[in-house]
């Protein structure tokens, strides 16, 4: 990856996978544009990265569920004609039945997981196509392959991210642009820590967690092989393979057990 005068745009960069990507691209000499909702935390991230790697870091603070904020990001991309890497990492989960979610939460999840990914991708592509060079990493989830096991809206939006990435990769491959659907399993991030607080049972203790650093290391390594789907970790690959052949009645039973536990 040639980093001369190039920029990497990362959403949700205050912690976890987004933060790890920020460090890895800064280490490669990329200047960064980082987004997040927590200003003080993002400013600390920027200070560390600037001191450690001597690159430029621009911060754009806001909530991706706000259409005006997303429009400001699109305007920024139009002005900045050097974005070679886009990482759509921002996301959140709600471990509740769909009918128990309020409408504002539903709209926020659709906006963050779907509208943001599509809008930012659409805005960076003209520059990437013109330069015939670019990388787009959409952070989906292993959960994209397990429809029906509760958290219906989260699973559906993550499945959208994955299928959008797969189709887009075919469209832009002739222009030298790489698109990756990154589908990690359980990861030591603020997101999964919050999800697991209500599930201190043996099942969650047995599930193999990966570090954000390992996830991003595998993601960047897999880009060299031009494969759109990236599932980090042997355990997660086995889970994915099983989900492809698991009879739907078994999926329904798992969903029922999960619902009863909640």
Short mmCIF file of C-alpha atoms in Angstrom, two decimals, residues 19-238:
data_model
loop_
_atom_site.label_atom_id
_atom_site.label_comp_id
_atom_site.label_asym_id
_atom_site.label_seq_id
_atom_site.Cartn_x
_atom_site.Cartn_y
_atom_site.Cartn_z
CA UNK A 19 -9.00 2.21 16.61
CA UNK A 20 -6.78 -0.70 15.62
CA UNK A 21 -7.22 0.12 11.93
CA UNK A 22 -6.28 3.74 12.68
CA UNK A 23 -2.98 2.66 14.23
CA UNK A 24 -2.17 0.21 11.44
CA UNK A 25 -2.75 2.70 8.63
CA UNK A 26 -0.96 5.50 10.47
CA UNK A 27 1.98 3.12 10.90
CA UNK A 28 1.99 2.76 7.12
CA UNK A 29 2.19 6.54 6.72
CA UNK A 30 -1.42 7.31 5.85
CA UNK A 31 -2.95 10.56 7.03
CA UNK A 32 -6.26 9.89 8.79
CA UNK A 33 -9.77 11.26 8.92
CA UNK A 34 -11.52 9.81 11.97
CA UNK A 35 -15.14 10.02 13.04
CA UNK A 36 -16.79 9.25 16.35
CA UNK A 37 -19.35 10.51 18.84
CA UNK A 38 -17.09 10.88 21.88
CA UNK A 39 -15.00 14.00 21.33
CA UNK A 40 -12.63 13.70 24.30
CA UNK A 41 -11.81 10.06 23.53
CA UNK A 42 -11.26 10.74 19.85
CA UNK A 43 -8.97 13.66 20.68
CA UNK A 44 -6.87 11.36 22.87
CA UNK A 45 -6.67 8.85 20.02
CA UNK A 46 -5.53 11.56 17.63
CA UNK A 47 -2.88 12.85 20.05
CA UNK A 48 -1.36 9.39 20.48
CA UNK A 49 -1.34 8.65 16.76
CA UNK A 50 0.23 11.98 15.84
CA UNK A 51 2.95 11.54 18.47
CA UNK A 52 3.66 7.91 17.55
CA UNK A 53 3.56 8.08 13.75
CA UNK A 54 3.96 11.76 12.78
CA UNK A 55 0.96 11.74 10.45
CA UNK A 56 -1.93 14.18 10.09
CA UNK A 57 -5.17 13.30 11.86
CA UNK A 58 -8.40 15.16 11.22
CA UNK A 59 -11.39 14.60 13.50
CA UNK A 60 -15.06 14.97 12.58
CA UNK A 61 -17.23 14.56 15.68
CA UNK A 62 -20.87 13.58 15.38
CA UNK A 63 -23.61 10.97 15.31
CA UNK A 64 -23.92 8.97 12.08
CA UNK A 65 -27.66 8.54 12.63
CA UNK A 66 -28.00 12.31 12.01
CA UNK A 67 -28.50 12.96 8.29
CA UNK A 68 -27.07 16.48 8.55
CA UNK A 69 -23.89 15.07 10.05
CA UNK A 70 -23.64 12.47 7.30
CA UNK A 71 -24.07 15.21 4.72
CA UNK A 72 -21.14 17.06 6.31
CA UNK A 73 -19.01 13.93 5.89
CA UNK A 74 -19.99 13.71 2.22
CA UNK A 75 -19.02 17.35 1.75
CA UNK A 76 -15.67 16.62 3.36
CA UNK A 77 -15.03 13.76 0.97
CA UNK A 78 -15.86 15.99 -2.00
CA UNK A 79 -13.26 18.53 -0.86
CA UNK A 80 -10.65 15.89 0.01
CA UNK A 81 -9.59 14.14 -3.19
CA UNK A 82 -7.02 11.86 -1.59
CA UNK A 83 -9.09 9.23 0.22
CA UNK A 84 -7.62 5.91 -0.83
CA UNK A 85 -8.99 3.84 2.06
CA UNK A 86 -12.51 3.88 3.51
CA UNK A 87 -13.29 1.77 6.57
CA UNK A 88 -16.96 1.64 7.51
CA UNK A 89 -16.57 0.38 11.05
CA UNK A 90 -19.15 2.26 13.13
CA UNK A 91 -21.93 0.13 14.54
CA UNK A 92 -23.91 -0.83 17.62
CA UNK A 93 -26.14 -3.65 18.81
CA UNK A 94 -29.32 -4.01 20.82
CA UNK A 95 -29.88 -7.47 22.28
CA UNK A 96 -33.67 -7.18 22.41
CA UNK A 97 -36.58 -8.47 20.39
CA UNK A 98 -37.56 -6.24 17.50
CA UNK A 99 -40.93 -5.36 19.02
CA UNK A 100 -39.20 -4.10 22.16
CA UNK A 101 -37.06 -1.58 20.27
CA UNK A 102 -38.21 2.02 20.07
CA UNK A 103 -38.49 3.63 16.66
CA UNK A 104 -35.54 5.99 17.25
CA UNK A 105 -33.24 3.02 17.89
CA UNK A 106 -34.51 1.29 14.74
CA UNK A 107 -33.87 4.40 12.65
CA UNK A 108 -30.42 4.85 14.18
CA UNK A 109 -29.37 1.29 13.39
CA UNK A 110 -30.58 1.52 9.81
CA UNK A 111 -28.76 4.84 9.42
CA UNK A 112 -25.44 3.69 10.91
CA UNK A 113 -25.26 0.18 9.44
CA UNK A 114 -26.82 0.85 6.04
CA UNK A 115 -27.21 4.49 4.97
CA UNK A 116 -23.78 5.54 6.24
CA UNK A 117 -22.04 2.63 4.52
CA UNK A 118 -23.79 3.23 1.21
CA UNK A 119 -23.49 7.03 1.23
CA UNK A 120 -19.80 7.20 2.17
CA UNK A 121 -18.93 4.42 -0.27
CA UNK A 122 -20.80 6.17 -3.09
CA UNK A 123 -18.94 9.41 -2.37
CA UNK A 124 -15.40 7.98 -2.30
CA UNK A 125 -15.75 5.78 -5.39
CA UNK A 126 -15.42 8.46 -8.12
CA UNK A 127 -11.96 9.46 -6.82
CA UNK A 128 -10.89 5.84 -6.42
CA UNK A 129 -12.08 4.99 -9.92
CA UNK A 130 -10.27 8.01 -11.37
CA UNK A 131 -7.02 6.94 -9.68
CA UNK A 132 -7.73 3.23 -10.27
CA UNK A 133 -6.72 2.58 -6.71
CA UNK A 134 -8.68 2.14 -3.50
CA UNK A 135 -9.63 -0.03 -0.55
CA UNK A 136 -13.06 -0.23 1.06
CA UNK A 137 -13.48 -2.34 4.19
CA UNK A 138 -17.00 -2.76 5.52
CA UNK A 139 -17.04 -4.22 9.02
CA UNK A 140 -19.99 -6.60 9.00
CA UNK A 141 -20.23 -9.52 11.43
CA UNK A 142 -20.25 -13.28 11.65
CA UNK A 143 -23.83 -12.74 12.79
CA UNK A 144 -24.71 -11.85 9.18
CA UNK A 145 -24.83 -15.58 8.44
CA UNK A 146 -27.17 -16.61 11.27
CA UNK A 147 -30.60 -15.17 10.48
CA UNK A 148 -33.30 -15.90 13.01
CA UNK A 149 -31.25 -16.10 16.21
CA UNK A 150 -32.77 -13.03 17.90
CA UNK A 151 -31.47 -9.47 17.35
CA UNK A 152 -33.34 -9.56 14.02
CA UNK A 153 -32.66 -5.97 12.96
CA UNK A 154 -28.95 -6.13 13.81
CA UNK A 155 -28.50 -9.40 11.91
CA UNK A 156 -30.42 -8.06 8.92
CA UNK A 157 -28.39 -4.87 8.68
CA UNK A 158 -25.12 -6.78 9.01
CA UNK A 159 -26.27 -9.16 6.27
CA UNK A 160 -26.96 -6.11 4.12
CA UNK A 161 -23.42 -4.81 4.68
CA UNK A 162 -21.98 -8.16 3.64
CA UNK A 163 -24.08 -8.65 0.51
CA UNK A 164 -23.56 -5.02 -0.53
CA UNK A 165 -19.81 -5.54 -0.22
CA UNK A 166 -19.87 -8.77 -2.23
CA UNK A 167 -21.81 -7.21 -5.11
CA UNK A 168 -19.83 -3.97 -5.06
CA UNK A 169 -16.53 -5.86 -5.22
CA UNK A 170 -17.52 -7.34 -8.57
CA UNK A 171 -18.52 -3.93 -9.94
CA UNK A 172 -15.32 -2.08 -9.03
CA UNK A 173 -12.72 -4.81 -9.47
CA UNK A 174 -11.94 -3.67 -13.06
CA UNK A 175 -10.85 -0.30 -11.61
CA UNK A 176 -8.28 -1.79 -9.24
CA UNK A 177 -10.43 -1.21 -6.16
CA UNK A 178 -10.54 -3.82 -3.41
CA UNK A 179 -13.69 -4.28 -1.33
CA UNK A 180 -13.70 -6.44 1.77
CA UNK A 181 -16.58 -7.66 3.91
CA UNK A 182 -14.89 -8.14 7.27
CA UNK A 183 -16.98 -10.51 9.40
CA UNK A 184 -15.40 -10.96 12.84
CA UNK A 185 -16.91 -13.10 15.54
CA UNK A 186 -16.73 -12.27 19.22
CA UNK A 187 -14.05 -9.61 19.71
CA UNK A 188 -12.66 -7.90 22.80
CA UNK A 189 -14.25 -4.51 22.08
CA UNK A 190 -16.52 -2.11 23.92
CA UNK A 191 -19.38 -3.37 21.72
CA UNK A 192 -19.11 -7.02 22.75
CA UNK A 193 -18.23 -6.23 26.36
CA UNK A 194 -21.53 -4.38 26.61
CA UNK A 195 -23.42 -7.24 24.94
CA UNK A 196 -21.92 -9.86 27.25
CA UNK A 197 -22.72 -8.13 30.53
CA UNK A 198 -26.15 -9.73 30.55
CA UNK A 199 -24.86 -13.18 29.56
CA UNK A 200 -22.39 -14.46 32.19
CA UNK A 201 -23.17 -18.10 31.30
CA UNK A 202 -20.84 -20.86 30.18
CA UNK A 203 -21.76 -20.51 26.50
CA UNK A 204 -20.30 -17.02 26.34
CA UNK A 205 -17.26 -18.09 28.35
CA UNK A 206 -16.55 -20.89 25.88
CA UNK A 207 -16.85 -18.74 22.74
CA UNK A 208 -13.41 -17.79 21.46
CA UNK A 209 -12.79 -14.04 21.52
CA UNK A 210 -10.19 -12.34 19.34
CA UNK A 211 -8.38 -9.08 19.94
CA UNK A 212 -9.12 -6.12 17.63
CA UNK A 213 -5.42 -6.10 16.68
CA UNK A 214 -5.58 -9.70 15.48
CA UNK A 215 -8.78 -9.04 13.55
CA UNK A 216 -7.31 -6.08 11.69
CA UNK A 217 -4.01 -7.87 11.10
CA UNK A 218 -5.85 -10.73 9.38
CA UNK A 219 -8.06 -8.28 7.47
CA UNK A 220 -5.11 -6.43 5.97
CA UNK A 221 -3.29 -9.65 5.18
CA UNK A 222 -6.34 -11.02 3.35
CA UNK A 223 -6.51 -7.92 1.13
CA UNK A 224 -3.43 -9.27 -0.64
CA UNK A 225 -5.46 -12.25 -1.89
CA UNK A 226 -8.32 -10.21 -3.41
CA UNK A 227 -10.95 -12.16 -1.47
CA UNK A 228 -14.02 -10.15 -0.55
CA UNK A 229 -15.12 -12.21 2.46
CA UNK A 230 -12.76 -12.15 5.43
CA UNK A 231 -13.65 -14.24 8.49
CA UNK A 232 -10.81 -13.99 11.03
CA UNK A 233 -10.04 -17.06 13.14
CA UNK A 234 -10.38 -20.82 12.74
CA UNK A 235 -13.29 -21.08 15.21
CA UNK A 236 -15.21 -18.44 13.26
CA UNK A 237 -14.52 -20.13 9.93
CA UNK A 238 -15.89 -23.40 11.30
#
